[in-house]
Amino acid sequence: MIKATLPVLLLALTSTFAKYIPKTGRRIPQTLSRGWGDQLIWAQTYEEALYWSRSRNKPLMVLFHLEDCPHSQAFKKVFSEDDKVQKMLDEDFIVLNLMYETTDKHLSPDGQYVPRILFVDPSMTVRADINGRYGNRLYAYEPTDMGLLFSNMEKAKKLLKSEL
Amino acid sequence: MIKATLPVLLLALTSTFAKYIPKTGRRIPQTLSRGWGDQLIWAQTYEEALYWSRSRNKPLMVLFHLEDCPHSQAFKKVFSEDDKVQKMLDEDFIVLNLMYETTDKHLSPDGQYVPRILFVDPSMTVRADINGRYGNRLYAYEPTDMGLLFSNMEKAKKLLKSEL
């Protein structure tokens, strides 16, 4: 019941400050989290995320999703409400959620489906070895896979040795 | 006076719904607009922006800025409050604001300074011919340049003919 009022509150809030008003009416400002964790600090682009990952020596989690995909939405609900996962992401990871594919083919080792999670080591190596439980979509996760995701995050935290 | 309360309101709002709370305290969710126009629909990445530009046959405006750059902040204030510019951007353009450079060198024809505005035609041609008034930084704009920016937007609306 409380959640249903969030868009209304945000709308009321923006209407107070916005000067330009679209013909179709006032809009709710888009957030970078897109609902996947409002308390996390999300990178905007893959370039930005890689820069943060390298400079802070933290692994990067890239999450591909779509707003009109019911699997993405169902997964988002449990993902955003999982305290353990949110805490570890906040403290130990760089996070990026994307609705459009990048030009880097390494982020789609077995195709461009959603929802899909890839981990990237600070050495800029995509951890294709860290995958979920579905043979035909190795980087897909479902709402029941949060435990597996958490243990995969622990794997990603064990950084690859730099060869430099 | 009213504006000063916005972060407080947003903070109050998120504290009602957020489950995970960072050790350093609750955060205000980041917006995609980053204050450059809360009523515009911003693309998140360059790939996404190019896709929208091509599929909707609208020119793209790419705006590079930094949150700790006083020139960016001064320009943002007049930019976000200029109704004419905001309306035309909303109705006739695809918009993208970035704080990190892309890998595409065409978006930095004369260097990677901020604030900097490049227009891209739906044919995916960067309009290096559309520039501001500063010879040493061709794509820079200052708060007094809103009239020039508007006329440059009108230039960008005259699409290049596709050679296909």
Coordinates of C-alpha atoms in Angstrom, one line a residue:
Chain A
M1 CA 0.0 0.0 0.0
I2 CA 2.8 2.4 0.9
K3 CA 4.8 1.4 -2.2
A4 CA 1.9 2.4 -4.5
T5 CA 2.2 6.0 -3.4
L6 CA 5.8 6.4 -4.4
P7 CA 5.2 7.5 -8.0
V8 CA 2.5 9.9 -6.8
L9 CA 4.8 11.4 -4.2
L10 CA 7.6 11.7 -6.7
L11 CA 5.2 13.3 -9.2
A12 CA 4.0 15.8 -6.6
L13 CA 7.6 16.6 -5.7
T14 CA 8.7 17.3 -9.3
S15 CA 5.6 19.3 -10.1
T16 CA 6.7 21.8 -7.5
F17 CA 10.1 22.4 -9.1
A18 CA 9.8 21.7 -12.8
K19 CA 9.4 24.7 -15.1
Y20 CA 9.0 23.1 -18.5
I21 CA 6.0 20.8 -18.6
P22 CA 5.6 18.3 -21.5
K23 CA 2.3 18.4 -23.4
T24 CA 1.5 14.9 -22.2
G25 CA 1.9 16.0 -18.6
R26 CA 4.5 15.9 -15.9
R27 CA 6.8 13.0 -15.7
I28 CA 8.5 11.1 -12.8
P29 CA 12.3 11.6 -13.1
Q30 CA 14.1 8.4 -14.1
T31 CA 16.5 7.0 -11.6
L32 CA 19.8 5.3 -12.4
S33 CA 18.9 2.3 -10.1
R34 CA 15.7 1.7 -12.1
G35 CA 14.4 -0.1 -9.0
W36 CA 17.3 -2.6 -8.6
G37 CA 18.6 -0.9 -5.4
D38 CA 18.0 2.7 -4.7
Q39 CA 20.7 2.8 -2.1
L40 CA 23.4 1.6 -4.4
I41 CA 25.7 3.9 -6.3
W42 CA 25.1 2.8 -9.9
A43 CA 27.6 3.5 -12.7
Q44 CA 25.8 5.0 -15.8
T45 CA 27.9 3.5 -18.6
Y46 CA 30.2 0.5 -19.1
E47 CA 33.2 2.8 -19.6
E48 CA 32.4 4.5 -16.3
A49 CA 32.0 1.2 -14.5
L50 CA 35.3 -0.2 -15.8
Y51 CA 37.0 3.0 -14.7
W52 CA 35.6 2.6 -11.2
S53 CA 36.4 -1.1 -11.1
R54 CA 40.0 -0.6 -12.0
S55 CA 40.6 2.5 -9.9
R56 CA 39.0 1.0 -6.7
N57 CA 40.1 -2.5 -7.4
K58 CA 36.6 -3.9 -7.0
P59 CA 34.8 -6.4 -9.2
L60 CA 32.0 -5.1 -11.4
M61 CA 28.5 -6.6 -11.7
V62 CA 26.7 -5.9 -15.0
L63 CA 23.0 -6.6 -15.0
F64 CA 21.1 -6.6 -18.2
H65 CA 17.3 -6.3 -18.0
L66 CA 14.2 -4.9 -19.7
E67 CA 11.3 -3.0 -18.1
D68 CA 8.7 -4.9 -20.2
C69 CA 10.2 -8.3 -19.4
P70 CA 8.2 -10.1 -16.7
H71 CA 11.3 -12.3 -15.8
S72 CA 13.4 -9.2 -15.2
Q73 CA 10.6 -7.6 -13.1
A74 CA 10.1 -10.7 -10.9
F75 CA 13.9 -11.0 -10.4
K76 CA 14.2 -7.3 -9.7
K77 CA 11.7 -7.6 -6.8
V78 CA 13.7 -10.2 -4.9
F79 CA 17.0 -8.7 -5.9
S80 CA 16.2 -5.2 -4.6
E81 CA 14.7 -6.6 -1.4
D82 CA 17.6 -9.0 -0.6
D83 CA 19.6 -7.2 2.2
K84 CA 22.6 -9.5 2.1
V85 CA 23.0 -9.1 -1.7
Q86 CA 22.4 -5.3 -1.6
K87 CA 24.9 -4.9 1.3
M88 CA 27.7 -6.8 -0.4
L89 CA 27.1 -5.1 -3.7
D90 CA 27.3 -1.7 -2.0
E91 CA 30.4 -2.5 -0.1
D92 CA 32.4 -4.7 -2.4
F93 CA 31.2 -4.2 -5.9
I94 CA 30.9 -1.6 -8.7
V95 CA 27.3 -2.0 -10.1
L96 CA 25.8 -1.2 -13.5
N97 CA 22.4 -2.0 -14.9
L98 CA 21.7 -1.7 -18.6
M99 CA 18.7 -2.0 -20.8
Y100 CA 20.7 -1.8 -24.0
E101 CA 23.6 -4.0 -25.1
T102 CA 27.1 -2.6 -25.2
T103 CA 29.3 -3.0 -28.3
D104 CA 31.5 -5.4 -26.2
K105 CA 30.7 -8.9 -27.3
H106 CA 32.5 -10.3 -24.2
L107 CA 29.4 -9.3 -22.2
S108 CA 27.2 -11.7 -24.2
P109 CA 29.2 -14.9 -24.2
D110 CA 26.1 -17.0 -25.0
G111 CA 23.6 -14.5 -26.3
Q112 CA 21.8 -11.3 -25.5
Y113 CA 18.9 -12.4 -23.2
V114 CA 17.5 -10.8 -20.0
P115 CA 17.8 -10.9 -17.1
R116 CA 21.5 -11.7 -17.4
I117 CA 24.4 -11.0 -15.0
L118 CA 28.1 -10.9 -15.8
F119 CA 30.9 -10.2 -13.5
V120 CA 34.0 -8.4 -14.6
D121 CA 37.4 -8.5 -12.7
P122 CA 39.3 -5.2 -12.1
S123 CA 41.8 -6.6 -14.6
M124 CA 39.0 -6.1 -17.1
T125 CA 38.5 -9.8 -17.6
V126 CA 34.8 -10.8 -18.0
R127 CA 34.3 -13.8 -15.6
A128 CA 32.6 -16.1 -18.1
D129 CA 33.4 -18.9 -15.6
I130 CA 30.9 -17.5 -13.1
N131 CA 27.4 -18.7 -14.1
G132 CA 24.0 -19.6 -12.9
R133 CA 22.1 -22.9 -13.1
Y134 CA 20.6 -22.9 -16.6
G135 CA 22.6 -24.7 -19.3
N136 CA 21.1 -22.9 -22.2
R137 CA 21.4 -19.5 -20.7
L138 CA 24.5 -19.6 -18.5
Y139 CA 24.2 -16.1 -17.0
A140 CA 20.4 -16.0 -16.4
Y141 CA 19.0 -15.9 -12.8
E142 CA 15.5 -16.5 -11.5
P143 CA 13.9 -15.2 -8.3
T144 CA 14.7 -18.6 -6.6
D145 CA 18.5 -18.2 -7.4
M146 CA 19.4 -15.5 -4.9
G147 CA 21.5 -17.9 -2.9
L148 CA 23.4 -19.0 -6.0
L149 CA 23.9 -15.3 -7.0
F150 CA 25.3 -14.6 -3.5
S151 CA 27.8 -17.4 -3.7
N152 CA 28.8 -16.2 -7.3
M153 CA 29.4 -12.8 -5.9
E154 CA 31.8 -14.3 -3.4
K155 CA 33.6 -16.0 -6.3
A156 CA 33.8 -12.7 -8.1
K157 CA 35.3 -11.1 -5.0
K158 CA 38.3 -13.4 -5.3
L159 CA 40.1 -11.3 -7.8
L160 CA 42.2 -12.7 -10.6
K161 CA 45.9 -12.1 -10.3
S162 CA 47.0 -9.3 -12.7
E163 CA 49.5 -10.6 -15.2
L164 CA 51.3 -7.3 -15.3
Chain B
M1 CA 14.2 28.4 -0.5
I2 CA 11.9 25.8 -1.9
K3 CA 14.7 24.2 -4.0
A4 CA 16.9 23.7 -0.9
T5 CA 14.3 21.4 0.5
L6 CA 14.3 19.0 -2.5
P7 CA 17.1 16.7 -1.2
V8 CA 15.5 16.6 2.2
L9 CA 12.2 15.6 0.7
L10 CA 13.8 13.0 -1.5
L11 CA 15.7 11.6 1.5
A12 CA 12.6 11.4 3.6
L13 CA 10.9 9.7 0.7
T14 CA 13.5 7.0 0.2
S15 CA 13.9 6.4 3.9
T16 CA 10.3 5.2 3.9
F17 CA 10.9 2.5 1.3
A18 CA 14.5 1.5 1.4
K19 CA 15.3 -1.8 3.2
Y20 CA 19.1 -1.9 3.0
I21 CA 20.6 1.1 4.6
P22 CA 24.3 1.9 4.0
K23 CA 26.6 2.3 7.0
T24 CA 27.2 5.9 6.0
G25 CA 23.4 6.6 6.1
R26 CA 20.6 6.8 3.6
R27 CA 21.3 8.2 0.1
I28 CA 19.3 10.2 -2.3
P29 CA 18.7 8.1 -5.4
Q30 CA 20.6 9.3 -8.5
T31 CA 18.6 10.6 -11.4
L32 CA 19.5 10.1 -15.1
S33 CA 18.9 13.8 -15.7
R34 CA 21.5 14.8 -13.1
G35 CA 19.7 18.1 -13.0
W36 CA 19.9 19.0 -16.7
G37 CA 16.1 18.7 -17.2
D38 CA 14.0 16.4 -15.0
Q39 CA 11.2 16.4 -17.5
L40 CA 13.3 15.1 -20.4
I41 CA 13.6 11.4 -21.2
W42 CA 17.3 10.8 -21.1
A43 CA 19.1 8.0 -22.8
Q44 CA 21.5 6.1 -20.4
T45 CA 24.3 5.2 -22.8
Y46 CA 25.6 6.3 -26.2
E47 CA 24.5 2.9 -27.7
E48 CA 21.0 3.5 -26.4
A49 CA 20.9 7.1 -27.7
L50 CA 22.1 6.1 -31.2
Y51 CA 19.5 3.4 -31.3
W52 CA 16.7 5.9 -30.4
S53 CA 18.1 8.5 -32.8
R54 CA 18.0 6.1 -35.7
S55 CA 14.7 4.5 -35.0
R56 CA 12.9 7.8 -34.3
N57 CA 14.8 9.8 -36.9
K58 CA 15.6 12.5 -34.5
P59 CA 19.0 14.2 -33.9
L60 CA 20.9 13.4 -30.8
M61 CA 22.4 15.9 -28.4
V62 CA 25.3 14.6 -26.3
L63 CA 26.3 16.8 -23.3
F64 CA 29.5 16.1 -21.4
H65 CA 29.8 17.6 -17.9
L66 CA 31.2 17.0 -14.5
E67 CA 29.6 17.5 -11.1
D68 CA 32.6 19.2 -9.6
C69 CA 33.2 21.6 -12.5
P70 CA 31.9 25.1 -11.8
H71 CA 31.5 25.9 -15.5
S72 CA 29.3 22.8 -15.9
Q73 CA 27.2 23.7 -12.9
A74 CA 26.7 27.4 -14.0
F75 CA 25.7 26.2 -17.5
K76 CA 23.4 23.5 -16.0
K77 CA 21.4 26.1 -14.1
V78 CA 20.5 28.2 -17.2
F79 CA 20.2 25.1 -19.4
S80 CA 17.7 23.4 -17.1
E81 CA 15.7 26.6 -16.6
D82 CA 15.4 27.5 -20.3
D83 CA 11.9 26.6 -21.3
K84 CA 12.5 27.1 -25.1
V85 CA 15.5 24.8 -25.1
Q86 CA 13.9 22.2 -22.8
K87 CA 10.8 22.1 -25.0
M88 CA 12.6 21.6 -28.2
L89 CA 14.9 19.0 -26.7
D90 CA 11.9 17.1 -25.4
E91 CA 10.0 17.2 -28.7
D92 CA 12.6 17.0 -31.4
F93 CA 15.8 15.5 -29.9
I94 CA 17.2 12.4 -28.3
V95 CA 19.2 13.5 -25.3
L96 CA 22.2 12.0 -23.4
N97 CA 24.3 13.5 -20.6
L98 CA 27.6 11.9 -19.8
M99 CA 30.2 12.4 -17.1
Y100 CA 32.6 9.8 -18.6
E101 CA 34.0 9.8 -22.1
T102 CA 32.9 7.1 -24.5
T103 CA 35.4 5.1 -26.6
D104 CA 34.2 7.0 -29.7
K105 CA 36.8 9.6 -30.7
H106 CA 34.3 11.3 -33.0
L107 CA 32.7 12.8 -29.8
S108 CA 35.9 14.7 -28.9
P109 CA 36.9 16.3 -32.2
D110 CA 39.1 18.9 -30.4
G111 CA 39.6 17.4 -26.9
Q112 CA 37.8 16.1 -23.9
Y113 CA 36.8 19.2 -22.0
V114 CA 33.5 20.0 -20.2
P115 CA 30.9 21.3 -20.6
R116 CA 30.8 20.2 -24.2
I117 CA 27.9 19.6 -26.6
L118 CA 28.0 17.5 -29.7
F119 CA 25.1 16.9 -32.1
V120 CA 24.7 13.6 -33.9
D121 CA 22.6 13.1 -37.0
P122 CA 20.3 10.1 -37.2
S123 CA 22.6 8.9 -40.0
M124 CA 25.1 8.5 -37.1
T125 CA 27.3 11.4 -38.4
V126 CA 28.7 13.5 -35.6
R127 CA 27.9 17.1 -36.6
A128 CA 31.4 18.6 -36.0
D129 CA 30.2 21.5 -38.2
I130 CA 27.8 22.7 -35.4
N131 CA 29.9 24.6 -32.8
G132 CA 29.9 27.4 -30.3
R133 CA 31.8 30.7 -30.2
Y134 CA 35.1 29.7 -28.7
G135 CA 37.9 29.0 -31.1
N136 CA 40.0 26.9 -28.8
R137 CA 37.1 24.8 -27.5
L138 CA 34.7 24.6 -30.4
Y139 CA 32.0 22.6 -28.6
A140 CA 32.0 24.5 -25.3
Y141 CA 29.1 26.7 -24.2
E142 CA 28.7 29.2 -21.4
P143 CA 25.6 30.4 -19.6
T144 CA 25.4 33.5 -21.9
D145 CA 25.3 31.2 -25.0
M146 CA 21.8 29.8 -24.7
G147 CA 20.7 31.8 -27.8
L148 CA 23.5 30.3 -29.8
L149 CA 22.8 26.8 -28.5
F150 CA 19.1 27.2 -29.6
S151 CA 20.1 28.2 -33.1
N152 CA 22.6 25.3 -33.2
M153 CA 19.7 23.0 -32.2
E154 CA 17.7 24.3 -35.2
K155 CA 20.7 23.5 -37.4
A156 CA 20.9 20.0 -36.0
K157 CA 17.2 19.5 -36.8
K158 CA 17.9 19.9 -40.5
L159 CA 18.9 16.3 -41.0
L160 CA 21.7 15.3 -43.4
K161 CA 20.4 13.3 -46.3
S162 CA 21.1 9.6 -45.9
E163 CA 23.4 8.3 -48.7
L164 CA 21.8 4.9 -48.6

